[in-house]
Each structure stands twice: as structure tokens, then as C-alpha cells.
Amino acid sequence: MKRVRHFTPSVFLCLVHICLVQANYAPYFFDNGARSTNGNMALLSLSEDTPVGTHVYTLNGTDPEGDPVTYGMAYEAGSRRYFSVDKNLGNVTLIEELDREKEDEIEVIVSISDGLSTVSEKVRILVLDANDESPEFINTPYIVQVPENAPSGSSIFKIEAVDKDTGSGGSITYFLQNIHANKFTIDRHSGVLRIKTGVSLDYEKSRTHFVVVIAKDGGGKLRGDNKVFSATTTVTVNVEDVQDTPPMFIGTPYYGYVYEDTLAGSEVLTVIALDGDRGKPNSVHYCIVNGSEGSFEIGNTTGAISVIKSPNQLKKEVYELKVQASEVGQEGDVSVYTFAMVTIRVVDLNNHPPTFYGENGPQNRFELTMYEHPPEGEVLRGLKITVNDSDQGANAKFNLRLVGPGGIFRVVPQTVLNEAQVTIIVENSAAIDYEKFEVLTFKLLAIEVNTPEKFSSTADIVIRLLDTNDNVPKFSSDYYIARIPENSPGGSNVVAVTVSFTHLLRNALFSRFLIHPSTGIIYTQPWAVLDAEVNSKFNFYVKAEDTDGKYSLAEVFITVLDVNDHSPEFNENIQEKTMIIGSPVKIEAIDQDAEEPNNIVDYSIMQADPANVFDIDQSTGEIKLKSYIRSLDIIHNITKSKDCIWSVVVQAKDRGSPSFSTTAVLKIDITEETLHKGPMAAFLMQTKDNPMKALGVLAGVMGIMVLITILISTAMFWRNKRSNKIMPVRRIIKKRQTPQSRTIRMEWLKFKRPGNAAEKFVVEDDAKNLHNENSNNNIQIASMPPTAPLPPPPPTLAPRGDDPGWRVPTVSGSLTPKFINKQLKKRGHGSAHNALVSELKMKFEKRNAAIGEPHI
């Protein structure tokens, strides 16, 4: 009994476990309906434009025992795999692009498993249409044959296009491009192409029409947007010809010629007519209706017109033939016809060219001698020329013209029929110039006008010219410019003019120049001496004259170049100066040369005892003490001489080549300014070397004071006279306190504080233009009452002509150069000529400014 109790529980547990295993249930899918997004994918539909990678569905199911389930997806062999599934979540993803037009249903085997049991189901997924296809025309290309007499509005062709889409995306409507310019219309639903109402086709105008047809679908959704697709094709409409146009002559108008040597039976010309219906043309038959008069015939099928008589039997010069062209149908009947006019002219044979004749028969060269410049319009009577063409009618018509230098002569007549006398007339007298052409040569050309041969002939016209005196001698230039150094010897060549028979128009001033009558060389007289300081410019005319008295003038400008032939000159070889410490003194030398750098003077100190006391300005000639010398004490330390007088040797040197120089001795008395209390002291120091200047200024001051006293006395007198009283003295003294005298004095003397002692006192006078040799102006006062003393008269100066006064103001005065006024002596007698030369020079300078200075 105990043993049985021991095994009974374990057997019971095994039996329970077996029972539980045998009771396991299979998992299953949920069926949520057609529009559900999860379940078993039954009745699922997708649009064909669904993008690849889209989550399109979720497989969903369960296990009765609550075990976890997994999902799977399988396809039949050979099928494309469109979907993939997440086995745990059941998410289904599109992995292949859908195309309803290729596959509108997809079969998929979906499965669900709980690990023990697997349940599989076959489901069908519907692919919905999207408007992703364009219309397509079928049975292209479209080529239509339409007879030209097809009635308007009739249908000629049906166009068909298909669209693989369904619904509105698969419906098609038809349109024509450029509907207004088309001769056709199309039914928008059926695609039937018709001839537009009221329009007819014409093979002769247009044989082919190209009609562009557009097929458009009804539109539909594609990836969320509404899309409309279209397609285009071209319909070629060939118009077929129909016999509805009469024949037409081509190459009209028709002209033919029968010449004097044409044989009877010869073909004159051929007319051509074509059926107007070019697609299916009929043959054409020709005949002459009238105008032949039995002289011409025509080939019935060829249209060749021939003459059946000899030319000498033809009675008329011009025949007008009326030719008929008729169409012959397939049955041999004549349907339509047309007419053309043919003109045949009987003409002489052109077998003679134009020929020139002289007095003795045929001639091809004519010569004439004549004087140059004959009157315009004059006939060359020495030329006797006749021209003739032996042919008749149009063959004897020709033109005449001169070939050669144009515009000189003209020929009359210009058009000739058979024969004419040739006349040559002068047209341009100026061009008939012996100096340009001694012989004029022309070709006289005669050429037929209306003949195909254009026969022609020529004759030489040779005109020899005789010279007449018709030219004025002409210089190569209107003016000549020359330069010559002033030290050139007599007989030197100056410039050459280039016309023979020249001579110099001159007066006494220009007698130093001559001109060679044949070479035109202008040269100086053997005795001539040029001096740039006296006269540096010469201007005159040269004349070229022939034997008949015809002449021309040219202007000559000669510049005498300055040469350094003068040395600088001091006015005195020994000069004396007084120098106040701090103020310079100045020397001056004059160089009589005319131009720079020959007349520019540089100054230098050659010798001074003791040395290193003075500095000199190289350009101005101002001499001043060294900068360290500021008092007489320093001077006394330099020299033992108490009079402080230096002897300085100065040199003046010009800048010419070669350079000239001269020296002078300058004695300088150095003093120190001792008066520092007013401008009067400075003035006295300035006038130390010129007492007349100081005397004149003092006399002026005294005169002003006397004038003030007289004015005051006169005013007092008239006042006392009016009041019949004698005013007290103190009253008069009180009145004199007014600075009237000082005011009057300031009108005559103006004081300023200059930079140095030499300029502290300056006298200004209204007579500013009156200078003395020391550059000081003496004051001239108006006439005074008899009681006032008069100042001494100012020093007078001798007139110096046009020469400037050389003045350099210094403390002790200035030096006036004593140079010989040779310019004044030599220029005095030529003032009128100088005015003329100045005027010519201004004229020349204006001309140079306009055209540039010419080269000589």
C-alpha cells in the first residue's frame, strides 16, 4: 500500500501535461474589412503611383493561448516580390514600383505563427490606376491622298489614339494645331479629319498639306497632383491632281528672227505649253490660228515654228502669229485650250562692224596739234572723222564714246544710226595743261547697241599740246625761316628758296642780304656785319617773276643768333660803399649781349684783406658780412685798422661759352648804427652818401611846417575879424594842441618799420616816375605864399631813350652803369621799319600757332 501511494502523484502530473500539449490552438489573423489598414491584407487596394518604401499595411493576428506570434510573406514561383514584412511587428512595406498597366492584381501568401503552428492565407491586392500614361497614336504615320476636287466639309481620314489609363485619364480628345491657318478640322471625340467648310483644295497651288494633330487625355491624379498628358502627330495630306486647268505657255513673250541668210524650212523658234494639271498632265496639240500668211508653220506636237519661204520672198518685216495650245484627253478629244502671240522679225544679217573714215578713206589714227587751255565748248576742227556701219536697221545702230582721261572732251553724237560726222568738243579747259600732259591720247570707240555680236571698232586720237605762258612762278613755301649766328662772316649762305628768277624786295635796312637770281640762295653781303644786340630779327619778301611779269612772293624770317661777344662791365673800376652792420651793399655789372645765358652775370669775391669777412650773392651781387660779425668790436678783433675800410676785389662773369669776366675794386667802409631813437636816424644814415636827398627831404619838412603855420594864422585872423575881438594867447595855444600839423605831415611822409636799418625811413612822393641816378625821389611841393621858403629843385636827369635805368637802392645809394648806348644810336633811324617788322612777326607767330613751325 505504501508503494502505491508513492507513484500516484507523478503519474498524475504526466497525464495532465500530455493533455495540455494535445490541446494547443493555432494562431489566426484578424479580418478587419476592406478599408482596414491592419489584419490579413484581404481586399487591400493600392494606387500604382504609391512611392517605393511606403508602409502600406500592418499584418495583425493573435494566438488563443496568448503566445507571441510572428508574420511572414511568400510569393508563388516566378512572381515579382512587391512587399516586405517585419516578422515581429507585421509592418508591410512596398519595395517594388507598381504599374497597373502591367499587373493590376498581386497575389501574396501571408502567414502567422506562434512557434508551434503556422497559418497561411493567399490574398489578392488590387492595383488602382493613376494618370501616368500619355495618349499614343496607332497605325502611324498618317498619309492621306485627297483629290483636289473633294468637296468642302467631307471627311478624309480618321485618327485614332489610345491611353492605357482608366477613367478620365484614359479618355482622349483631339485638336488641330494652328486651327485658323489650317484648311482642315477634326472631330474632337472621334478623331475624324475633314476639309474645313467653305475651303477647297488646289493641286496647282499646294500639292501637300501637313496637319499637326494633338491628342489629350482627360487628366487625373498622379502622386497627389492633377496631371494632363498629350501626344502630337502629323498627318500628311497629299492633294491629287484633277483635270481642271487649261494648258499654259511658258517662256512668253515669244520673239523670233529671220535673217537674210536663213534657208527656207529652217526652224525660227519653239513655243512650249504645259498642261496646267501637273499631276496627271494631258498631251498638248499646237496650231497657228492666224498671222502666218503662208510663210510659217508649226509642229503639232513639238511647237517648233519654221519659215517655209526664203527671206527675200517675205513681204513684211514683222509677223505676228497667233498660236493655240489644246489639251488632248485619254479618248483623243480636245478639252481646253489657250493662246499665245509670237512675234517674228525679218532682219538684215549683222556682218559689218562700224568703221572710221578720214579724208582719204578708212583710218584708225587721228592726230591734232593745239595750244593748251582752249575755250570750253570749242570744237576740235582739225579732226575730220566719219563713222559708218553698212548693215541695216538695228544692226547699224551703235554708240560712240571716248576712252581716256575723263571729263576733258566729249564726243557728239553719242548714238549713231548707219553714218555720222564725229565732233569732239572741249569740256574741261583747265585739264588741258601742257605742264601736266604734253600729249593727250584717247581711244574713240564705236560699239553696236542691240546686236548679239556687239561688233565694235576703235580709232586713236592723239592731241599734242603747245605751251602758253599761263603759270605764275611759285615758291615751294609761303614763307622761309632761317637762323644765322651774329659772328658769321660776310658772304655766308642763309637760306635757299626754290624758284628761278628771284630777287629780294628790300630797303636800306636789309641791304646786308642778297639773293642769287638762279639758285635762290640768300646770303649776306661781303661787308655785312650782324649784331644780335643791335638787330636780331629781319623780315622781308622775295619775289619770283617770269619774263611776262607774272610773279609771286614769299616771306623770309631771319633770326640773328646771339654769340657771347661782350664782357660784363661795372660802371666804375673803383667804387666806395658804406656798410652798416646788418645791412648789405650791392654791386652791379651789365653784359651787353642780347640773349641768355650770354647776358646773365654771376658775381664772386676774388680777393679781400683780411679774408673771410664778406659773403656775396652770386646772382644779385649783394655783399654782406659773415653771420658771426654783429658789431664793430668783432671787426676790431679781426683787423688792427681803426677806420674799418676794406678793399674787396669782385668779379662779374657771364654764363656764355666761352665765358667773359671783369673785375673791380670795392672799398667798403663798415660802420655801426648808433641812432636808435627813430626813423630820422635811419634816414640820415641812408643819406650819408647822398646829401642832396637829405636836403630835399628836410626842405620839404620845413615847407610843410611853414604851410601849417600860415594856415593856422590865417584861420585865427578871419575868426578875430568876424568877432571884432582879439582872442587870448592861451586860446590860440589851446587850439594848436590839435595835431593838425602832424596830420598834414603824415600825408607827405610815410613811416614804416622795415626789416633793416636801411629801410626805416622812406619818402613817398606823388611824382613816382621821376628817378635820379641813385634811385632817390626828391619831393616837389606846390607853390607856397611868398613868406614860405621854397625847397631846392630836384636833380635833373638826361633823357635815356628806351634804355632802362639801372638802379639798385642800398644804404649809401646805388651805382648807375656807364655803358655806351649803341643800341639807341643804331635803332633811332629805323623806328618805322621796326613797327613793320613787329607787325610781320606777330603775323608769323599767329600762323605758327595755327599750323606749327615749318621746317626749312
XYZ file of C-alpha atoms in Angstrom, residues 43-591:
549
model
C -9.263 43.219 -50.084
C -6.283 45.654 -49.888
C -6.038 48.102 -52.838
C -3.062 50.375 -53.644
C -2.629 53.141 -56.241
C 0.041 52.412 -58.788
C 1.764 55.728 -58.009
C 2.432 54.705 -54.390
C 6.095 55.528 -53.751
C 8.530 52.692 -53.102
C 9.358 52.422 -49.352
C 5.841 53.356 -48.223
C 4.376 51.491 -45.207
C 1.192 50.222 -46.831
C -0.291 47.752 -44.287
C 0.178 46.044 -40.894
C -0.398 42.282 -40.552
C -2.200 41.670 -37.318
C -3.350 38.461 -35.568
C -3.265 36.602 -32.278
C -2.748 33.193 -30.617
C -5.563 31.706 -28.453
C -3.070 30.654 -25.810
C -1.606 34.185 -25.817
C 1.746 33.083 -27.170
C 3.734 35.683 -29.186
C 3.259 35.427 -32.936
C 5.477 36.202 -35.969
C 4.465 37.122 -39.501
C 5.697 36.023 -42.888
C 5.066 36.724 -46.588
C 5.675 34.477 -49.622
C 5.040 34.599 -53.398
C 4.389 31.962 -55.985
C 7.279 30.882 -58.151
C 8.052 33.363 -60.929
C 6.166 36.254 -59.312
C 7.743 39.601 -58.533
C 8.222 40.484 -54.893
C 6.433 43.776 -54.301
C 6.286 43.781 -50.473
C 8.379 43.005 -47.433
C 7.150 42.439 -43.854
C 8.580 42.938 -40.407
C 8.097 39.463 -38.858
C 7.647 40.765 -35.340
C 5.632 43.941 -35.919
C 3.816 42.888 -39.082
C 4.580 46.170 -40.907
C 4.295 45.695 -44.678
C 6.484 47.954 -46.919
C 6.278 48.463 -50.724
C 9.679 47.540 -52.216
C 8.876 47.461 -55.962
C 7.204 50.086 -58.126
C 3.627 49.283 -59.106
C 2.312 49.528 -62.658
C -1.384 48.842 -63.140
C -0.995 48.662 -66.914
C 1.340 45.678 -66.486
C -0.172 43.957 -63.429
C -3.420 45.063 -61.882
C -3.607 42.262 -59.223
C -0.895 40.921 -56.940
C -1.203 37.533 -55.142
C 0.626 37.267 -51.819
C 0.757 34.433 -49.272
C 0.757 35.869 -45.753
C 1.413 33.701 -42.689
C 1.181 33.920 -38.907
C 2.958 31.579 -36.476
C 3.070 31.085 -32.693
C 6.190 28.924 -32.904
C 4.269 25.667 -32.994
C 1.591 26.308 -35.516
C 1.695 28.373 -38.703
C -1.365 29.621 -40.526
C -1.042 30.817 -44.186
C -3.548 32.678 -46.363
C -3.473 33.713 -50.068
C -4.671 37.278 -50.551
C -5.167 39.416 -53.657
C -4.070 43.070 -53.661
C -5.746 45.316 -56.229
C -3.565 47.914 -58.028
C -5.578 51.083 -58.677
C -4.978 53.277 -61.733
C -3.165 56.679 -61.667
C -2.919 59.019 -64.650
C 0.654 58.115 -65.572
C 0.246 57.248 -69.243
C 0.196 59.550 -72.277
C -2.018 59.051 -75.299
C -0.438 57.080 -78.158
C -1.387 57.311 -81.811
C -1.795 53.964 -83.535
C -1.110 52.992 -87.127
C 1.247 55.901 -87.746
C 2.492 57.514 -89.932
C -0.646 59.089 -91.323
C -0.504 59.786 -95.085
C -3.753 60.674 -96.839
C -4.419 61.046 -100.577
C -7.190 63.551 -101.316
C -8.312 64.651 -104.801
C -8.274 68.366 -105.301
C -11.992 68.402 -106.165
C -13.017 66.835 -102.848
C -15.984 68.866 -101.535
C -15.544 71.093 -98.503
C -16.725 69.533 -95.221
C -16.045 65.997 -96.394
C -14.166 63.623 -94.110
C -10.820 62.458 -95.409
C -9.330 60.376 -92.563
C -9.883 59.066 -89.035
C -7.116 59.435 -86.491
C -7.025 57.089 -83.534
C -5.095 57.317 -80.286
C -5.272 55.174 -77.115
C -4.456 55.819 -73.461
C -3.784 52.820 -71.163
C -5.149 54.653 -68.156
C -8.731 54.171 -66.987
C -11.388 56.663 -66.205
C -10.828 60.288 -67.194
C -7.108 59.630 -67.566
C -7.914 57.182 -70.360
C -10.405 59.356 -72.273
C -8.986 61.181 -75.341
C -9.951 64.374 -77.187
C -8.405 65.595 -80.449
C -7.284 69.081 -81.523
C -5.533 70.681 -84.515
C -2.563 72.967 -84.139
C -2.887 76.385 -85.878
C -6.574 75.846 -86.471
C -7.021 79.261 -88.116
C -4.278 78.679 -90.691
C -5.491 75.175 -91.480
C -7.762 74.064 -94.269
C -8.945 71.154 -92.129
C -10.931 70.480 -88.950
C -11.121 67.416 -86.663
C -13.886 65.947 -84.560
C -12.602 66.198 -81.015
C -14.167 62.951 -79.858
C -13.990 60.653 -82.875
C -10.767 61.998 -84.445
C -12.338 62.267 -87.925
C -10.350 64.757 -90.111
C -12.447 66.854 -92.515
C -11.900 69.637 -95.087
C -12.962 72.907 -93.499
C -16.333 74.208 -94.623
C -16.014 76.751 -97.456
C -12.437 75.684 -98.268
C -11.299 73.814 -101.379
C -8.025 72.173 -102.254
C -5.984 73.219 -105.314
C -3.248 70.979 -106.615
C -1.725 73.798 -108.676
C -1.285 75.993 -105.606
C -0.319 73.465 -102.948
C 0.289 69.787 -103.501
C 0.896 68.771 -99.875
C -0.529 69.875 -96.535
C 0.935 68.972 -93.149
C -1.690 68.823 -90.395
C -0.488 68.640 -86.780
C -2.941 66.726 -84.538
C -2.867 66.806 -80.734
C -4.405 64.006 -78.622
C -5.047 64.946 -74.979
C -6.315 62.751 -72.114
C -8.945 63.809 -69.583
C -6.454 64.244 -66.747
C -6.241 62.597 -63.355
C -4.323 62.315 -60.111
C -0.660 61.387 -60.124
C 1.270 61.491 -56.830
C -1.238 63.921 -55.436
C -1.324 66.353 -58.391
C -3.780 66.569 -61.256
C -1.933 65.702 -64.488
C -2.986 66.013 -68.131
C -0.903 64.276 -70.821
C -0.932 64.814 -74.570
C 0.720 63.494 -77.730
C 1.307 65.026 -81.158
C 1.409 63.548 -84.641
C 1.491 64.929 -88.195
C -0.937 63.963 -90.925
C 0.451 64.387 -94.446
C -2.337 65.255 -96.863
C -1.306 64.795 -100.497
C -3.574 66.575 -102.960
C -4.219 64.594 -106.128
C -4.411 66.457 -109.407
C -7.678 66.590 -111.327
C -8.056 67.810 -114.890
C -9.414 71.242 -114.213
C -6.725 73.681 -115.510
C -6.081 74.694 -119.150
C -2.572 74.467 -120.630
C -0.107 77.320 -120.051
C 2.626 78.689 -122.310
C 5.983 79.105 -120.656
C 8.807 81.469 -121.658
C 6.490 84.150 -123.008
C 6.649 86.563 -124.739
C 7.954 84.829 -127.857
C 10.267 86.594 -130.351
C 11.936 85.138 -133.386
C 14.213 86.449 -136.143
C 14.633 85.527 -139.761
C 17.975 86.751 -141.134
C 18.974 87.457 -144.722
C 20.865 84.154 -144.967
C 18.189 81.952 -143.350
C 17.194 78.961 -145.534
C 13.597 78.020 -146.281
C 12.384 75.308 -143.874
C 14.687 76.477 -141.083
C 13.355 76.490 -137.540
C 12.852 80.006 -136.190
C 11.790 79.304 -132.579
C 9.868 76.791 -130.431
C 6.897 77.515 -128.215
C 6.189 75.322 -125.207
C 2.850 74.818 -123.435
C 2.208 72.514 -120.485
C -0.982 71.094 -119.066
C -1.940 73.128 -116.032
C -2.745 69.916 -114.247
C 0.790 68.860 -113.424
C -0.132 65.712 -111.501
C -1.696 63.875 -114.445
C -0.952 66.042 -117.453
C -2.544 65.571 -120.847
C -0.640 65.928 -124.094
C -0.755 69.331 -125.867
C -1.531 69.998 -129.534
C -0.238 73.198 -131.302
C -1.573 75.084 -134.337
C -1.238 78.549 -135.907
C -4.606 80.271 -135.867
C -3.691 83.326 -137.999
C -0.897 85.775 -138.966
C 1.250 83.315 -140.903
C 0.163 84.411 -144.388
C 1.531 81.129 -145.659
C 5.105 81.911 -144.631
C 5.378 79.902 -141.363
C 4.246 76.554 -139.992
C 4.300 74.870 -136.547
C 4.830 71.287 -135.395
C 1.577 69.938 -133.914
C 3.292 68.120 -131.050
C 6.677 69.897 -130.815
C 5.623 73.565 -131.067
C 8.583 74.304 -133.397
C 7.828 77.230 -135.776
C 9.673 77.157 -139.120
C 9.871 79.564 -142.068
C 8.689 77.912 -145.315
C 9.795 80.698 -147.654
C 13.195 82.261 -148.369
C 13.811 85.623 -146.645
C 13.715 87.573 -149.916
C 10.149 86.264 -150.508
C 8.889 87.575 -147.206
C 6.825 90.689 -147.818
C 6.632 92.007 -144.257
C 9.350 92.997 -141.814
C 7.362 91.823 -138.741
C 4.906 88.880 -138.496
C 2.517 88.419 -135.553
C 1.467 84.750 -135.235
C -1.423 83.601 -133.013
C -0.638 80.094 -131.724
C -3.189 77.836 -129.994
C -2.291 75.081 -127.487
C -5.016 72.487 -126.769
C -5.182 69.543 -124.301
C -5.923 66.110 -125.777
C -7.702 63.727 -123.392
C -7.319 59.969 -122.997
C -10.027 59.381 -125.565
C -8.424 61.801 -128.029
C -10.908 64.613 -127.533
C -9.794 68.222 -127.201
C -10.911 69.575 -123.874
C -9.436 73.048 -123.130
C -7.019 75.360 -124.955
C -5.107 78.650 -124.652
C -3.416 81.183 -126.993
C -0.031 82.929 -127.270
C 1.309 85.606 -129.621
C 4.615 85.043 -131.436
C 6.491 87.986 -133.000
C 8.870 87.145 -135.849
C 11.081 89.914 -137.268
C 12.818 89.712 -140.608
C 16.205 91.411 -140.120
C 19.345 92.122 -142.027
C 22.333 89.958 -141.118
C 24.786 91.783 -138.905
C 28.010 91.190 -140.789
C 29.600 94.663 -140.867
C 31.241 96.371 -137.862
C 31.305 100.191 -137.545
C 34.209 101.749 -139.480
C 36.021 105.115 -139.070
C 36.921 107.183 -142.150
C 39.226 110.132 -142.666
C 39.554 112.449 -145.643
C 41.310 109.726 -147.638
C 39.295 106.619 -146.632
C 39.290 104.199 -143.684
C 41.572 105.425 -140.894
C 42.226 104.291 -137.300
C 44.570 107.097 -136.088
C 43.894 110.834 -135.995
C 46.399 113.475 -134.776
C 45.999 117.145 -133.845
C 48.293 119.887 -132.509
C 46.741 122.682 -130.419
C 47.552 125.200 -127.686
C 46.803 124.364 -124.082
C 43.714 125.686 -122.331
C 41.389 126.208 -125.323
C 37.973 127.736 -124.520
C 35.405 125.322 -123.145
C 32.850 124.301 -125.772
C 35.331 124.748 -128.629
C 35.173 122.126 -131.412
C 38.425 120.409 -132.432
C 38.087 121.383 -136.088
C 41.374 119.818 -137.064
C 39.856 116.354 -136.602
C 37.765 115.255 -139.599
C 36.251 111.881 -138.644
C 33.333 109.976 -140.170
C 31.904 106.674 -138.866
C 29.709 104.247 -140.835
C 28.014 100.822 -140.420
C 26.906 99.137 -143.678
C 24.251 96.952 -142.056
C 20.583 97.840 -141.961
C 18.111 98.529 -139.195
C 19.108 97.608 -135.669
C 22.392 96.141 -136.865
C 23.515 99.608 -137.947
C 22.874 101.262 -134.569
C 25.934 101.869 -132.394
C 27.243 104.130 -129.631
C 30.314 106.411 -129.641
C 32.439 107.222 -126.616
C 35.941 108.425 -125.724
C 38.137 106.167 -123.605
C 40.919 108.000 -121.744
C 41.284 110.797 -119.150
C 37.690 111.559 -118.203
C 35.898 114.874 -118.275
C 38.267 116.626 -120.738
C 36.472 116.115 -124.073
C 33.075 114.798 -125.119
C 32.044 113.238 -128.392
C 28.960 114.186 -130.431
C 26.787 112.341 -131.388
C 26.766 109.583 -128.805
C 24.357 107.290 -130.698
C 24.598 106.753 -134.469
C 22.328 105.011 -136.944
C 24.226 103.968 -140.093
C 26.534 107.014 -140.521
C 27.527 110.300 -138.824
C 30.187 113.035 -138.743
C 32.135 112.800 -135.435
C 32.676 116.026 -133.464
C 34.929 116.327 -130.380
C 34.220 119.280 -128.045
C 36.331 120.733 -125.194
C 34.639 120.131 -121.846
C 37.347 120.970 -119.262
C 39.841 123.604 -120.354
C 41.819 123.564 -117.111
C 42.703 119.887 -117.573
C 44.295 120.580 -120.965
C 47.547 121.678 -119.346
C 50.927 121.449 -121.065
C 52.650 121.344 -117.671
C 50.741 118.123 -116.841
C 50.484 116.417 -120.237
C 52.372 117.298 -123.374
C 50.400 114.655 -125.292
C 46.805 113.558 -124.668
C 45.833 110.144 -126.063
C 42.280 108.802 -126.353
C 40.506 105.832 -127.881
C 37.406 106.621 -129.935
C 35.180 103.539 -129.512
C 32.164 102.601 -131.649
C 30.165 99.607 -130.359
C 26.860 98.192 -131.579
C 23.903 98.594 -129.246
C 21.253 95.945 -129.858
C 23.076 93.169 -131.655
C 24.161 89.926 -130.019
C 27.549 90.204 -131.720
C 28.274 93.685 -130.303
C 30.652 94.434 -133.163
C 32.960 97.371 -132.440
C 35.946 99.299 -133.755
C 38.371 101.882 -132.347
C 40.461 104.808 -133.546
C 43.379 106.512 -131.759
C 43.041 110.250 -131.085
C 46.447 111.884 -130.380
C 46.449 115.564 -129.311
C 49.798 117.316 -128.971
C 49.744 120.415 -126.776
C 51.678 123.644 -127.272
C 52.788 125.601 -124.210
C 51.456 129.049 -123.332
C 52.593 131.327 -120.539
C 49.804 130.519 -118.123
C 51.609 129.793 -114.840
C 52.828 132.132 -112.153
C 56.242 131.298 -110.648
C 55.511 129.621 -107.344
C 57.709 129.189 -104.294
C 57.807 125.827 -102.569
C 56.607 127.532 -99.372
C 54.786 130.730 -98.500
C 57.498 131.642 -96.008
C 61.032 130.610 -95.054
C 62.641 130.715 -91.618
C 66.399 130.864 -91.171
C 68.886 131.387 -88.355
C 72.433 132.689 -88.615
C 74.990 133.380 -85.865
C 75.927 137.032 -85.464
C 79.628 136.267 -85.922
C 79.098 134.761 -89.386
C 81.483 136.312 -91.934
C 80.243 138.319 -94.890
C 79.026 136.233 -97.810
C 77.584 133.444 -95.626
C 74.639 131.496 -97.003
C 71.410 131.963 -95.024
C 68.618 130.027 -96.759
C 67.682 128.801 -100.251
C 64.342 129.418 -101.988
C 63.433 127.131 -104.867
C 62.156 129.266 -107.784
C 64.280 130.780 -110.533
C 64.249 134.449 -111.467
C 64.039 135.574 -107.848
C 65.149 138.800 -106.337
C 64.940 140.458 -102.933
C 62.397 143.123 -102.068
C 64.275 145.203 -99.549
C 65.028 148.670 -98.289
C 68.177 150.131 -96.785
C 67.825 148.113 -93.593
C 68.033 144.832 -95.468
C 70.861 145.875 -97.779
C 73.118 143.429 -95.923
C 71.350 140.474 -97.687
C 71.481 139.387 -101.342
C 69.820 136.577 -103.340
C 71.242 134.620 -106.231
C 68.827 135.018 -109.199
C 69.102 131.410 -110.446
C 69.801 129.274 -107.384
C 67.602 131.258 -104.967
C 70.290 131.222 -102.240
C 70.015 134.162 -99.837
C 73.393 135.225 -98.444
C 74.945 138.144 -96.586
C 76.843 140.971 -98.248
C 80.617 140.511 -98.132
C 80.892 143.603 -95.952
C 77.823 142.887 -93.802
C 78.288 142.689 -90.051
C 75.495 141.128 -87.995
C 74.940 142.151 -84.407
C 72.235 140.458 -82.370
C 72.422 143.250 -79.798
C 71.522 145.833 -82.455
C 69.026 143.897 -84.569
C 68.250 140.202 -84.056
C 65.237 139.902 -86.374
C 64.997 140.521 -90.130
C 61.846 140.116 -92.164
C 61.404 140.723 -95.890
C 59.842 139.328 -99.052
C 61.432 137.602 -102.038
C 59.865 137.786 -105.471
C 59.807 135.217 -108.293
C 58.967 136.762 -111.662
C 58.916 135.416 -115.220
C 59.552 137.249 -118.456
C 55.881 138.224 -118.844
C 55.853 139.964 -115.493
C 53.910 137.260 -113.610
C 55.243 136.833 -110.127
C 54.670 135.504 -106.625
C 56.028 136.478 -103.223
C 57.373 134.538 -100.260
C 58.120 135.848 -96.792
C 61.552 135.326 -95.215
C 62.205 135.475 -91.461
C 65.873 135.593 -90.385
C 66.923 135.366 -86.762
C 70.448 136.503 -85.818
C 71.646 134.154 -83.101
C 73.451 135.799 -80.239
C 77.125 134.955 -79.661
C 78.868 135.722 -76.407
C 80.979 138.690 -77.557
C 80.597 141.149 -74.632
C 82.122 141.129 -71.188
C 80.253 142.280 -68.090
C 81.039 145.939 -67.253
C 80.997 147.791 -63.949
C 80.147 151.492 -64.076
C 83.409 152.275 -62.233
C 86.533 150.274 -61.698
C 86.875 151.572 -58.129
C 83.778 152.105 -56.017
C 83.203 153.116 -52.467
C 80.389 151.839 -50.255
C 79.355 152.416 -46.680
C 78.015 149.326 -44.955
C 76.034 149.370 -41.744
C 76.409 146.201 -39.783
C 73.369 144.061 -40.536
C 72.619 145.684 -43.919
C 74.093 144.569 -47.273
C 75.539 146.684 -50.071
C 75.130 145.855 -53.715
C 77.249 145.971 -56.841
C 76.044 145.615 -60.400
C 77.622 144.854 -63.763
C 75.919 144.920 -67.165
C 76.521 142.474 -70.034
